[in-house]
Short mmCIF file of C-alpha atoms in Angstrom, two decimals:
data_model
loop_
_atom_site.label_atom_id
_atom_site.label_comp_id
_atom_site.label_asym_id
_atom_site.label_seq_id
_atom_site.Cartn_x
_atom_site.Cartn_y
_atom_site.Cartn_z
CA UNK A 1 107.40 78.33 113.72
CA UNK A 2 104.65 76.14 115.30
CA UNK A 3 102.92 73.33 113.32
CA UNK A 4 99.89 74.87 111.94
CA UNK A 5 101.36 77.83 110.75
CA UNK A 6 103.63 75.90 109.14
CA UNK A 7 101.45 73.72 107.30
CA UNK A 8 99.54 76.36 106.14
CA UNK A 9 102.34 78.19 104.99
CA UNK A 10 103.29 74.85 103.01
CA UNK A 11 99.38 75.10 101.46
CA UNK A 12 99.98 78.44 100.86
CA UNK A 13 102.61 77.34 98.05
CA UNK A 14 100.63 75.30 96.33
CA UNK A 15 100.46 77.65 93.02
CA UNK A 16 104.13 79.06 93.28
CA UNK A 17 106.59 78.44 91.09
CA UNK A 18 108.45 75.23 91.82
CA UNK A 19 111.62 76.96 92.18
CA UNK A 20 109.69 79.32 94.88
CA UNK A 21 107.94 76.37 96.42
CA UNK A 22 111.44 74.52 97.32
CA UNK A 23 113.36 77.31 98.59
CA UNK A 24 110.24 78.29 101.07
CA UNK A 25 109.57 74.34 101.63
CA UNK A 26 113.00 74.63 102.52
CA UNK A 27 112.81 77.42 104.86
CA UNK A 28 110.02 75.94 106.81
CA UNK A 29 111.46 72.62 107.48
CA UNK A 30 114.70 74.03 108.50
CA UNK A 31 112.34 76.63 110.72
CA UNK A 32 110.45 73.66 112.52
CA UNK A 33 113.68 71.59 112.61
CA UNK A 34 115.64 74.41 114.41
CA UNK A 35 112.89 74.30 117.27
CA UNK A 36 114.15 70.74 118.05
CA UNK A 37 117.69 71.22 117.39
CA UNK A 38 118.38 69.69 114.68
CA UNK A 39 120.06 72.21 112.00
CA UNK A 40 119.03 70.75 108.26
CA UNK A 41 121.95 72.11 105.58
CA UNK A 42 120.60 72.35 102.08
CA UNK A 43 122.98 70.64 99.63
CA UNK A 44 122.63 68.71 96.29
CA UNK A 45 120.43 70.17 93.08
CA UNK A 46 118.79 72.80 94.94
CA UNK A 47 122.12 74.54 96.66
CA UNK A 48 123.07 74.38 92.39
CA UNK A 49 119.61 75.84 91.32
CA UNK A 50 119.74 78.51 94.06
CA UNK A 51 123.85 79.13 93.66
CA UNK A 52 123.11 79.73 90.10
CA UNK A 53 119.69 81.60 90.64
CA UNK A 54 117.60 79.04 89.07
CA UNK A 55 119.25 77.89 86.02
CA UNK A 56 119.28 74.63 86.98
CA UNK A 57 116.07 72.19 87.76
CA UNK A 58 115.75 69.79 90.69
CA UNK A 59 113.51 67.53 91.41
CA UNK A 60 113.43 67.23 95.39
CA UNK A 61 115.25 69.45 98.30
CA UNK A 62 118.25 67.04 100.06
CA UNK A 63 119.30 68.17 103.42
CA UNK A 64 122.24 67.05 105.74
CA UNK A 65 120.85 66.43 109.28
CA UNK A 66 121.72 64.22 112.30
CA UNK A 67 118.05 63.23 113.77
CA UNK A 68 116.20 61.13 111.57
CA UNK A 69 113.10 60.42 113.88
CA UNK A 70 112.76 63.97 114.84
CA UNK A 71 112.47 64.75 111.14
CA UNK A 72 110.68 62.11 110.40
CA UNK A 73 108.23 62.79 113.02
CA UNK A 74 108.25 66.68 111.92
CA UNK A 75 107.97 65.99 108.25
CA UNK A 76 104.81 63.70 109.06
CA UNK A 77 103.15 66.08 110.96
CA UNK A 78 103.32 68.57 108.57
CA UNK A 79 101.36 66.96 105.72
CA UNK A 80 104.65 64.93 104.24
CA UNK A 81 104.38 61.18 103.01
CA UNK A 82 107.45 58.61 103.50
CA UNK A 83 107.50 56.90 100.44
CA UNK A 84 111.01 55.01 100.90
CA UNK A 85 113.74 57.41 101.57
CA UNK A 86 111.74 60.11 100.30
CA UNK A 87 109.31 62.92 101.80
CA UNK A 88 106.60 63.67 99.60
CA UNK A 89 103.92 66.45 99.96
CA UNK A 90 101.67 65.73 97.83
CA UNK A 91 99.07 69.60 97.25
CA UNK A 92 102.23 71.26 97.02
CA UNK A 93 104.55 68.46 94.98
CA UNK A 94 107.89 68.90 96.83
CA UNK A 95 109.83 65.88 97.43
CA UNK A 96 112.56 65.71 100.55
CA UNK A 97 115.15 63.72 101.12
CA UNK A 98 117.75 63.51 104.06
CA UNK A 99 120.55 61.33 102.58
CA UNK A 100 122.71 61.64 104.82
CA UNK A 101 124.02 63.30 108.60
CA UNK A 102 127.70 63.57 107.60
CA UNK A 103 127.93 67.42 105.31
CA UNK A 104 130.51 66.69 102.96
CA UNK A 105 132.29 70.14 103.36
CA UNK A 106 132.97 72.37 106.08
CA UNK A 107 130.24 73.13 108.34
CA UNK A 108 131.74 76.23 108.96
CA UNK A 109 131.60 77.56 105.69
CA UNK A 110 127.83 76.80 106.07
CA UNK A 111 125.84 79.75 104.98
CA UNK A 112 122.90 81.27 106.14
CA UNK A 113 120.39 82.67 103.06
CA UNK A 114 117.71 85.00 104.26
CA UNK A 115 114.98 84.10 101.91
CA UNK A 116 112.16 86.56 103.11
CA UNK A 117 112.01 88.73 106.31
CA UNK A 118 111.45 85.62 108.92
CA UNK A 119 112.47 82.77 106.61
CA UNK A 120 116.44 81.35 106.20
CA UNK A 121 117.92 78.25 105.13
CA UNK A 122 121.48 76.77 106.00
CA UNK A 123 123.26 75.85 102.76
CA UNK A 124 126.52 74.48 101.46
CA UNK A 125 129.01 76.51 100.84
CA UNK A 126 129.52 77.33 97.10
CA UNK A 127 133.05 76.12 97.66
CA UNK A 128 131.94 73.00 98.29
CA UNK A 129 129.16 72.19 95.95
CA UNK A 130 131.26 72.81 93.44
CA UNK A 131 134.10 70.49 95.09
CA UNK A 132 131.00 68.10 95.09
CA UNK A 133 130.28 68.65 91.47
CA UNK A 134 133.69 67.93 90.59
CA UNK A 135 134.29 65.07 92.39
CA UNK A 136 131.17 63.05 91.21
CA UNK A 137 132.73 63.62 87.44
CA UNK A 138 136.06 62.54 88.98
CA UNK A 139 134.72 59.69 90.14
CA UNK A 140 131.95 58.54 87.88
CA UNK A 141 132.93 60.55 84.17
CA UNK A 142 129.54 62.63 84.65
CA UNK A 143 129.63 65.18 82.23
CA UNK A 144 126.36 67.06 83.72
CA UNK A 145 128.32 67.42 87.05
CA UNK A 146 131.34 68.51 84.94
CA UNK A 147 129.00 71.30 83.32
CA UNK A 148 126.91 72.53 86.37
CA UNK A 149 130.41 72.38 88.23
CA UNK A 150 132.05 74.43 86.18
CA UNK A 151 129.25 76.94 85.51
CA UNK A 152 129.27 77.16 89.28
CA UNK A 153 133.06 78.15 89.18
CA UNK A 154 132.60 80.72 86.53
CA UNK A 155 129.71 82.29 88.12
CA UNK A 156 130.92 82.48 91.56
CA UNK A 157 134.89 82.99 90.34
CA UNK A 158 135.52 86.48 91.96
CA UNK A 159 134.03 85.44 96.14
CA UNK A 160 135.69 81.72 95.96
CA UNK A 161 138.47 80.37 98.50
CA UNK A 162 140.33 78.62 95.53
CA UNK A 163 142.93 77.99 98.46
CA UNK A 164 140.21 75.87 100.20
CA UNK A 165 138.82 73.93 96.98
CA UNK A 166 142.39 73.06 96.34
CA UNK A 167 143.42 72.11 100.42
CA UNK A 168 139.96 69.27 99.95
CA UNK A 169 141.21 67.77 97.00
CA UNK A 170 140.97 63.93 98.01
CA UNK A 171 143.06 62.68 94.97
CA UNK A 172 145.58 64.33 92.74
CA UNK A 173 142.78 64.22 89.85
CA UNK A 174 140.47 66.45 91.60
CA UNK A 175 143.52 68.68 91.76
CA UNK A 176 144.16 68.53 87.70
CA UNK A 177 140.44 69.09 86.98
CA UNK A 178 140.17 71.84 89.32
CA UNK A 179 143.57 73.14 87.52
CA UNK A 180 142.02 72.93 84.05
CA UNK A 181 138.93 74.81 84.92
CA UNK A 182 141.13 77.82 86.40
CA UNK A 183 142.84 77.95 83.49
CA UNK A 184 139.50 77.76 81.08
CA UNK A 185 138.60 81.12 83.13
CA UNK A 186 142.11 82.38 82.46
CA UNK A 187 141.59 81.87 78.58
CA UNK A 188 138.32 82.86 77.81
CA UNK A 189 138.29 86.46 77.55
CA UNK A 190 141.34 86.07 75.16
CA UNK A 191 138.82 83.14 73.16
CA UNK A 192 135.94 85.90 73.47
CA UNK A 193 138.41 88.53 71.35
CA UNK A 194 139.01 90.45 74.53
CA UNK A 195 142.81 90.43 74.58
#
């Protein structure tokens, strides 16, 4: 995708829904990015919002990419403001952020999301985000992480590598918490009356 066309594909989402306008935001900085070499892997609120088909609400787009000044230098020429350690595009009110190079996961459980006929983004795996989910209320007691990680689990329950989640446990607690959500799956159809 060359500049122009991508900046006025970024105009052209101006009136979309914000859910709309991050995923395709999304697609054209990882299009642009691509050209240069530099492979951007959607993680954080909107790899929850989009593994959970917009149930949950983000407020900017985080990628994982090595490169900084290319994007940098991409993400200003494209009509995006550094304000700190944020991108911010002001007509179409999408905020970026690149915080860090290092993907917390495995890159090769990386998938790529075709999001309309020449459009893709690279995101986490769902393994991982939730392994992300659960170790931030692990580590800090956050009950929304607990929640959105959990709804992640039961959602995605029948395609996950439980194997995997279990083999990147850092500390035995991630393994206990992972334990009790299994089991929470295991007992609700009997709680829902369904034995």
């Amino acid at each position: 995708m060359k500049l122009d066309e991508a900046k006025d594909k970024l105009l052209s989402l101006k009136d979309q829904e914000k859910y709309v306008a991050m995923v395709q935001t999304a697609g054209v900085i990882t299009s642009l990015l691509e050209t240069k070499g530099v492979k951007p892997i959607v993680v954080g609120g909107l790899s929850v919002d989009i593994y959970t088909q917009n149930d949950y609400a983000t407020r900017d787009i985080d990628f994982v990419a090595d490169g900084f000044q290319v994007i940098t230098e991409i993400l200003l020429d494209v009509g995006f403001e550094k304000d700190g350690r944020h991108f911010y595009h002001r007509e179409i009110e999408v905020a970026v952020e690149f915080p860090d190079n290092f993907l917390a996961g495995d890159p090769d459980k990386v998938v790529r999301l075709q999001i309309s006929p020449d459009t893709y983004i690279n995101i986490i795996s769902i393994e991982d985000i939730i392994m992300d989910r659960l170790r931030s209320h692990c580590l800090n007691n956050n009950e929304e992480d607990e929640i959105w990680g959990f709804r992640l689990l039961l959602a995605n329950i029948s395609r996950l590598d439980v194997d995997y989640m279990f083999r990147t446990c850092e500390v035995a607690k991630e393994s206990n918490v992972l334990s009790q959500w299994l089991a929470k799956l295991e007992e609700a159809p009997v709680a829902a009356g369904e034995e």
